[in-house]
Amino acid sequence: MTIPPFLSIERTSRHVSLDARNPAFYGNPNAVYAALHAHCPTFYWSEQKQWFFTGYDHVNALLRDRRFGRQILHIASREELGLAEPMPHLASFDLSERYSLLELEPPEHTRLRTLVNRAFVSRHVEKMKPELEELANRLIDGFADKGEVELLSAFADIIPVTMIARMIGIPEEMGPQLLKWSHAYVRMYMFGRTRADEDAAEQAAREFSDYVKTVIAERRAEPRDDLLTHMIHTEHKGQYLTEDELVSTTIVLLNAGHEATVHQIGNSVRIILDSGYDPAELFRDETATECTVEESLRIGAPVHIFQRWALEPVEIDGVSFKRGDKVSLILAAANLDPAKFTDPLTFRPDRNEAANLSFGAGIHFCIGAPLARLELNIVLPILFERLAGLRLAKTPVVKDVYHFHGLDRLDLAW
């Protein structure tokens, strides 16, 4: 496997040098992952000052390994770990994240997830199928006669945010504002974030939190049949969610409930159009559709990295970690491990190999996976059926936001 010129690998020390802002990398990260699998699947990324794992078995095991967690300050102090104090200019952002499902460990994680999980199980999500079909068709009606469309703004952006807002109980006309807040949040998780990114995220957190508090007050006064009302009025072992917990949970569900799915709709359409497969064959029935969706999730995952803290001293693949060390798991690279997937860089919807890790694994497995899968399984077949002869009108523009992977523009014609 050829090593790209912008990637430097020192095999003996397993040190890798790679600029995450290089368009040649974030535009086609799969090529880099293939080189890493061939030469250095577990590596120390010099620019990030952290160990990374790409092997399927390592990533899958570490996602489930209780010696690692999303949280560290529940068992150690900042002083003990040598961690900097929170930054005052991010006080609102930190508060909005404090009780995020993504950032907690048991028992707090168990309590919050138990209260939310019922709404996201497959049998409840399946009831949304008619709404999804109606929304997808209505959006396509708006551009079907034009012969061209920028798919993200006209379709992919709208569907996930509308559905998660309806589920939670947020007016869907808030969709454009939710997208703006969410985009500001996401930049906090990018490599090389700037003070401007932090200030934008802080403002978004303050505005988002204030808005959610007003909706919480409305639901306390007038309960409805929605997830927010359920979270407010349901107890777990005699406890109700506090207002800060409600705000954090609502924000993380709204952000996670659409950001990745927007990327995946765009990624999937691009993958299918580039594959040479006949869309009519890929979506000929429910089974074929599910296989197509899972293969597009494998080869074009929207979320690439999940991080974990070592909660105790541990050795993985010959690397020793002490309590408080951070490790990164590259989900998208694990999906391309040649030890698990034959010809891993090729889109093959008839695969019968390992399950993709795009939604994670273990206690932090994506709670919204059933909803995301339903959205993809419903809207992709409708899109390709309604727009016969769909093709790329221009080269897709990839977002410069590694470690989320998606498109800035997807111009199509038919």
Coordinates of C-alpha atoms in Angstrom, one line a residue:
M1 CA 0.0 0.0 0.0
T2 CA 1.5 3.3 -1.1
I3 CA 1.9 6.0 1.6
P4 CA 0.5 9.4 0.5
P5 CA 3.2 12.1 0.3
F6 CA 1.6 14.2 3.0
L7 CA 1.6 11.2 5.5
S8 CA 4.8 10.4 7.4
I9 CA 5.0 7.0 9.3
E10 CA 7.9 6.0 11.6
R11 CA 7.2 2.3 12.0
T12 CA 9.6 1.6 14.8
S13 CA 8.2 4.2 17.2
R14 CA 4.8 4.0 15.5
H15 CA 4.8 7.8 15.3
V16 CA 2.7 9.4 12.5
S17 CA 2.8 13.0 11.2
L18 CA -0.3 14.1 9.4
D19 CA -1.9 17.6 9.0
A20 CA -5.7 17.1 9.6
R21 CA -6.4 20.4 7.7
N22 CA -4.8 19.1 4.5
P23 CA -7.6 18.9 1.9
A24 CA -5.9 15.8 0.4
F25 CA -6.5 14.1 3.7
Y26 CA -10.0 15.2 4.8
G27 CA -11.1 15.0 1.2
N28 CA -10.3 11.3 1.0
P29 CA -9.4 10.0 4.5
N30 CA -10.1 6.4 3.4
A31 CA -6.9 6.3 1.4
V32 CA -4.9 7.4 4.5
Y33 CA -6.7 4.8 6.6
A34 CA -5.7 2.1 4.1
A35 CA -2.1 3.1 4.4
L36 CA -2.3 3.1 8.2
H37 CA -3.8 -0.4 8.2
A38 CA -0.9 -1.6 6.0
H39 CA 1.9 0.1 7.9
C40 CA 0.9 1.2 11.4
P41 CA -2.7 0.5 12.5
T42 CA -2.0 1.6 16.1
F43 CA -0.1 4.9 16.1
Y44 CA 0.9 8.0 18.0
W45 CA -0.3 11.1 16.0
S46 CA 2.4 13.6 16.6
E47 CA 0.3 16.7 15.8
Q48 CA -2.5 15.6 18.2
K49 CA -0.2 14.2 20.9
Q50 CA -2.3 11.2 21.4
W51 CA -2.5 7.4 20.5
F52 CA -5.0 6.3 17.9
F53 CA -6.4 2.9 17.1
T54 CA -7.7 1.9 13.6
G55 CA -7.9 -1.9 13.9
Y56 CA -11.5 -3.3 13.9
D57 CA -10.9 -5.6 16.8
H58 CA -9.1 -3.0 18.9
V59 CA -11.7 -0.3 18.3
N60 CA -14.6 -2.7 18.9
A61 CA -13.1 -3.9 22.1
L62 CA -12.1 -0.5 23.4
L63 CA -15.6 0.9 22.8
R64 CA -16.8 -1.8 25.3
D65 CA -13.9 -1.8 27.7
R66 CA -15.0 -0.5 31.1
R67 CA -11.3 0.4 31.9
F68 CA -11.9 3.3 29.5
G69 CA -14.7 5.9 29.8
R70 CA -16.0 9.2 28.4
Q71 CA -15.5 10.8 31.8
I72 CA -12.5 11.1 34.1
L73 CA -13.3 13.8 36.6
H74 CA -15.7 11.5 38.5
I75 CA -12.7 9.5 39.7
A76 CA -9.8 12.0 39.7
S77 CA -9.2 15.8 40.2
R78 CA -7.9 18.2 37.6
E79 CA -4.9 18.8 39.8
E80 CA -4.1 15.1 40.0
L81 CA -4.3 14.7 36.2
G82 CA -2.6 17.9 35.4
L83 CA -5.6 19.2 33.5
A84 CA -6.2 22.9 33.0
E85 CA -9.1 24.7 34.7
P86 CA -12.2 25.3 32.7
M87 CA -12.0 28.4 30.5
P88 CA -14.3 31.2 31.7
H89 CA -15.2 32.2 28.1
L90 CA -16.8 28.7 27.6
A91 CA -18.9 28.7 30.8
S92 CA -22.2 28.3 29.0
F93 CA -20.9 25.7 26.6
D94 CA -19.4 23.6 29.4
L95 CA -22.7 23.8 31.4
S96 CA -24.7 22.7 28.4
E97 CA -22.3 19.7 27.9
R98 CA -22.0 18.8 31.6
Y99 CA -24.9 16.3 31.6
S100 CA -24.6 15.2 28.0
L101 CA -25.3 11.5 27.4
L102 CA -22.1 11.5 25.3
E103 CA -19.9 12.6 28.2
L104 CA -21.2 10.7 31.2
E105 CA -20.4 7.3 32.8
P106 CA -22.7 5.2 35.0
P107 CA -24.6 5.6 37.2
E108 CA -25.6 9.1 35.8
H109 CA -25.4 7.8 32.2
T110 CA -27.6 4.9 33.0
R111 CA -30.3 7.1 34.6
L112 CA -30.4 9.6 31.7
R113 CA -30.3 6.9 29.0
T114 CA -33.0 4.9 30.6
L115 CA -35.4 7.9 30.6
V116 CA -34.6 8.7 26.9
N117 CA -34.1 5.3 25.4
R118 CA -37.8 4.3 25.1
A119 CA -38.5 6.9 22.5
F120 CA -35.7 5.6 20.3
V121 CA -36.3 1.9 20.2
S122 CA -37.2 0.5 16.8
R123 CA -40.8 -0.1 17.4
H124 CA -41.4 3.5 18.3
V125 CA -39.3 4.9 15.6
E126 CA -41.1 2.7 12.9
K127 CA -44.2 4.7 13.6
M128 CA -42.5 7.7 12.0
K129 CA -42.3 6.0 8.6
P130 CA -45.4 7.7 7.1
E131 CA -44.2 11.2 8.2
L132 CA -40.7 10.5 6.7
E133 CA -42.2 9.4 3.4
E134 CA -44.5 12.5 3.3
L135 CA -41.7 14.9 4.1
A136 CA -39.2 13.4 1.6
N137 CA -41.8 13.5 -1.2
R138 CA -42.9 17.0 -0.3
L139 CA -39.3 18.3 -0.5
I140 CA -38.7 16.5 -3.8
D141 CA -41.9 18.1 -5.2
G142 CA -40.2 21.4 -4.6
F143 CA -37.4 20.8 -7.0
A144 CA -38.3 17.7 -9.2
D145 CA -39.2 19.9 -12.2
K146 CA -36.0 21.9 -12.1
G147 CA -33.7 19.2 -13.3
E148 CA -31.1 20.1 -10.8
V149 CA -30.6 20.7 -7.1
E150 CA -28.1 21.3 -4.4
L151 CA -29.2 18.3 -2.3
L152 CA -27.9 19.3 1.1
S153 CA -29.7 22.6 1.5
A154 CA -32.9 21.4 -0.3
F155 CA -33.2 17.9 1.2
A156 CA -30.5 16.4 3.5
D157 CA -30.3 19.3 5.9
I158 CA -34.1 19.5 6.4
I159 CA -35.2 15.9 6.9
P160 CA -33.2 14.9 10.1
V161 CA -33.6 18.2 11.9
T162 CA -37.4 18.2 11.2
M163 CA -37.9 14.6 12.4
I164 CA -35.8 15.0 15.6
A165 CA -37.5 18.3 16.4
R166 CA -40.9 16.7 16.0
M167 CA -39.9 13.8 18.2
I168 CA -38.6 16.0 21.0
G169 CA -41.4 18.6 20.7
I170 CA -39.6 21.5 19.2
P171 CA -41.5 23.5 16.5
E172 CA -40.1 22.4 13.2
E173 CA -40.0 26.0 12.0
M174 CA -37.0 26.3 14.4
G175 CA -35.1 24.0 12.1
P176 CA -32.9 26.6 10.4
Q177 CA -31.9 28.1 13.8
L178 CA -31.2 24.6 15.3
L179 CA -28.9 24.0 12.3
K180 CA -27.0 27.2 13.0
W181 CA -26.5 26.4 16.7
S182 CA -25.5 22.8 15.9
H183 CA -22.9 23.8 13.4
A184 CA -21.3 26.2 16.0
Y185 CA -21.3 23.3 18.5
V186 CA -19.6 20.9 16.1
R187 CA -16.7 23.1 15.5
M188 CA -15.7 22.7 19.1
Y189 CA -14.7 19.1 18.3
M190 CA -12.5 19.9 15.3
F191 CA -8.8 19.7 15.4
G192 CA -7.2 23.2 15.4
R193 CA -10.3 25.0 16.6
T194 CA -9.8 28.8 17.0
R195 CA -10.9 31.3 19.6
A196 CA -13.5 32.5 17.1
D197 CA -14.9 28.9 17.0
E198 CA -15.0 28.9 20.8
D199 CA -16.8 32.3 21.0
A200 CA -19.3 31.2 18.4
A201 CA -20.0 27.9 20.3
E202 CA -20.4 29.8 23.6
Q203 CA -22.9 32.2 22.1
A204 CA -24.8 29.2 20.5
A205 CA -24.8 27.4 23.8
R206 CA -26.2 30.4 25.7
E207 CA -28.9 31.0 23.1
F208 CA -29.7 27.3 22.6
S209 CA -30.0 26.7 26.4
D210 CA -32.2 29.8 26.9
Y211 CA -34.5 28.6 24.2
V212 CA -34.8 25.1 25.5
K213 CA -35.6 26.5 29.0
T214 CA -38.6 28.4 27.5
V215 CA -39.9 25.2 25.9
I216 CA -39.3 23.2 29.1
A217 CA -41.4 25.8 31.0
E218 CA -44.2 25.5 28.3
R219 CA -44.2 21.7 28.7
R220 CA -44.4 21.9 32.5
A221 CA -47.4 24.1 32.2
E222 CA -49.0 22.2 29.3
P223 CA -47.7 18.6 28.8
R224 CA -47.9 17.1 25.3
D225 CA -47.2 13.7 23.8
D226 CA -43.6 14.3 23.0
L227 CA -40.1 13.3 24.3
L228 CA -39.5 16.5 26.2
T229 CA -42.7 16.1 28.2
H230 CA -41.8 12.5 28.8
M231 CA -38.3 13.5 30.2
I232 CA -39.8 16.2 32.4
H233 CA -42.6 14.1 34.0
T234 CA -41.0 10.6 34.2
E235 CA -39.0 9.5 37.2
H236 CA -36.3 6.9 37.5
K237 CA -35.8 5.4 40.9
G238 CA -37.6 8.3 42.5
Q239 CA -35.6 11.0 40.7
Y240 CA -36.6 13.5 38.0
L241 CA -34.2 15.2 35.7
T242 CA -33.0 18.6 36.8
E243 CA -33.4 21.6 34.5
D244 CA -29.6 21.5 33.7
E245 CA -30.0 17.8 32.8
L246 CA -33.0 18.4 30.7
V247 CA -31.2 21.2 28.8
S248 CA -28.1 19.1 28.2
T249 CA -30.1 16.1 27.1
T250 CA -32.3 18.1 24.8
I251 CA -29.4 19.8 23.1
V252 CA -27.3 16.6 22.6
L253 CA -30.4 14.8 21.1
L254 CA -31.1 17.7 18.7
N255 CA -27.4 18.0 17.7
A256 CA -26.6 14.3 17.4
G257 CA -30.1 13.5 16.0
H258 CA -29.4 15.4 12.8
E259 CA -25.8 16.4 12.3
A260 CA -24.4 13.0 11.4
T261 CA -27.5 11.9 9.4
V262 CA -27.2 15.0 7.2
H263 CA -23.7 14.0 6.4
Q264 CA -24.7 10.4 5.8
I265 CA -27.5 11.2 3.4
G266 CA -25.0 13.2 1.3
N267 CA -22.2 10.6 1.7
S268 CA -24.6 7.8 0.7
V269 CA -25.9 9.5 -2.4
R270 CA -22.3 10.3 -3.6
I271 CA -21.1 6.7 -2.9
I272 CA -24.1 5.2 -4.8
L273 CA -23.6 7.6 -7.8
D274 CA -19.9 6.8 -7.9
S275 CA -20.3 3.1 -7.5
G276 CA -21.7 2.3 -11.0
Y277 CA -24.5 0.2 -9.5
D278 CA -28.0 0.6 -10.8
P279 CA -30.0 2.4 -8.0
A280 CA -33.1 0.4 -9.0
E281 CA -31.2 -2.8 -8.1
L282 CA -29.8 -1.4 -4.9
F283 CA -33.3 -0.5 -3.7
R284 CA -35.2 -3.3 -5.3
D285 CA -36.7 -4.4 -1.9
E286 CA -36.3 -3.8 1.9
T287 CA -33.5 -6.3 2.3
A288 CA -31.5 -4.8 -0.6
T289 CA -32.1 -1.3 0.7
E290 CA -30.8 -2.3 4.2
C291 CA -27.7 -3.8 2.7
T292 CA -27.1 -0.7 0.6
V293 CA -27.5 1.6 3.6
E294 CA -25.2 -0.5 5.9
E295 CA -22.5 -0.6 3.2
S296 CA -22.7 3.2 2.7
L297 CA -22.4 3.6 6.5
R298 CA -19.3 1.3 6.5
I299 CA -17.4 3.0 3.7
G300 CA -18.6 6.6 4.2
A301 CA -19.1 7.0 8.0
P302 CA -20.1 10.5 9.1
V303 CA -18.3 10.4 12.5
H304 CA -14.7 9.3 12.4
I305 CA -13.3 9.6 15.9
F306 CA -14.5 8.8 19.4
Q307 CA -12.3 9.4 22.4
R308 CA -11.9 7.6 25.7
W309 CA -10.1 8.3 29.0
A310 CA -8.1 5.5 30.6
L311 CA -9.7 5.1 34.0
E312 CA -6.9 2.9 35.3
P313 CA -3.4 1.7 34.1
V314 CA -3.8 -0.5 31.1
E315 CA -1.8 -1.9 28.2
I316 CA -3.3 -2.2 24.7
D317 CA -1.4 -3.5 21.6
G318 CA 1.9 -3.0 23.4
V319 CA 1.1 0.6 24.4
S320 CA 1.0 1.4 28.1
F321 CA -1.6 4.0 29.4
K322 CA -1.8 5.5 32.8
R323 CA -5.0 6.8 34.4
G324 CA -6.0 10.1 32.8
D325 CA -4.5 9.4 29.4
K326 CA -6.7 10.0 26.4
V327 CA -7.0 7.6 23.5
S328 CA -8.8 8.0 20.1
L329 CA -10.7 5.3 18.2
I330 CA -11.1 5.9 14.5
L331 CA -14.5 4.3 13.8
A332 CA -14.3 5.0 10.0
A333 CA -10.9 3.4 9.8
A334 CA -12.1 0.3 11.7
N335 CA -14.8 -0.1 9.1
L336 CA -12.0 -0.5 6.5
D337 CA -9.8 -3.0 8.3
P338 CA -8.7 -5.6 5.6
A339 CA -8.6 -8.2 8.3
K340 CA -12.4 -7.9 8.5
F341 CA -13.5 -6.7 5.1
T342 CA -12.3 -8.0 1.8
D343 CA -11.4 -5.3 -0.7
P344 CA -12.4 -2.7 2.0
L345 CA -12.2 0.4 -0.1
T346 CA -14.8 -0.9 -2.6
F347 CA -18.5 -0.4 -2.2
R348 CA -20.1 -3.9 -2.1
P349 CA -23.7 -4.0 -0.9
D350 CA -23.8 -7.8 -1.0
R351 CA -21.2 -8.1 1.8
N352 CA -21.8 -10.6 4.6
E353 CA -18.9 -9.7 6.9
A354 CA -18.5 -7.8 10.2
A355 CA -21.0 -5.2 11.3
N356 CA -19.9 -1.6 10.7
L357 CA -18.9 0.5 13.8
S358 CA -20.3 3.8 12.5
F359 CA -22.7 4.0 15.5
G360 CA -20.1 2.9 18.0
A361 CA -20.6 0.0 20.5
G362 CA -21.0 -0.6 24.2
I363 CA -23.0 1.6 26.6
H364 CA -22.4 4.7 24.3
F365 CA -23.8 3.0 21.2
C366 CA -25.7 5.8 19.4
I367 CA -29.1 6.0 20.9
G368 CA -30.4 7.5 17.7
A369 CA -29.2 4.7 15.4
P370 CA -32.7 3.2 14.8
L371 CA -34.0 6.7 13.8
A372 CA -30.9 7.4 11.5
R373 CA -31.3 4.0 9.9
L374 CA -35.0 4.5 9.3
E375 CA -34.4 7.9 7.7
L376 CA -31.7 6.5 5.4
N377 CA -33.8 3.4 4.5
I378 CA -36.8 5.5 3.6
V379 CA -35.5 8.7 2.0
L380 CA -32.7 7.2 -0.2
P381 CA -35.0 4.9 -2.2
I382 CA -37.6 7.7 -2.6
L383 CA -34.9 10.1 -3.9
F384 CA -33.5 7.7 -6.5
E385 CA -37.0 6.5 -7.6
R386 CA -38.4 10.0 -8.0
L387 CA -35.4 11.4 -9.8
A388 CA -34.6 8.9 -12.6
G389 CA -31.2 9.4 -14.1
L390 CA -29.8 11.2 -11.1
R391 CA -26.1 12.1 -11.6
L392 CA -23.4 14.4 -10.1
A393 CA -23.6 17.8 -11.8
K394 CA -20.3 19.0 -10.2
T395 CA -17.5 17.5 -8.1
P396 CA -18.9 17.3 -4.6
V397 CA -17.3 19.7 -2.1
V398 CA -16.1 18.1 1.2
K399 CA -16.4 19.9 4.5
D400 CA -13.0 20.9 6.0
V401 CA -14.1 19.6 9.4
Y402 CA -12.3 16.4 10.2
H403 CA -13.2 14.3 12.3
F404 CA -16.8 14.6 11.0
H405 CA -16.9 13.7 7.4
G406 CA -19.5 15.1 5.1
L407 CA -20.1 17.4 2.1
D408 CA -20.5 21.2 1.9
R409 CA -22.3 20.9 -1.4
L410 CA -23.8 18.1 -3.5
D411 CA -24.9 19.4 -6.9
L412 CA -27.1 16.9 -8.7
A413 CA -28.9 16.8 -12.1
W414 CA -31.2 14.4 -13.8

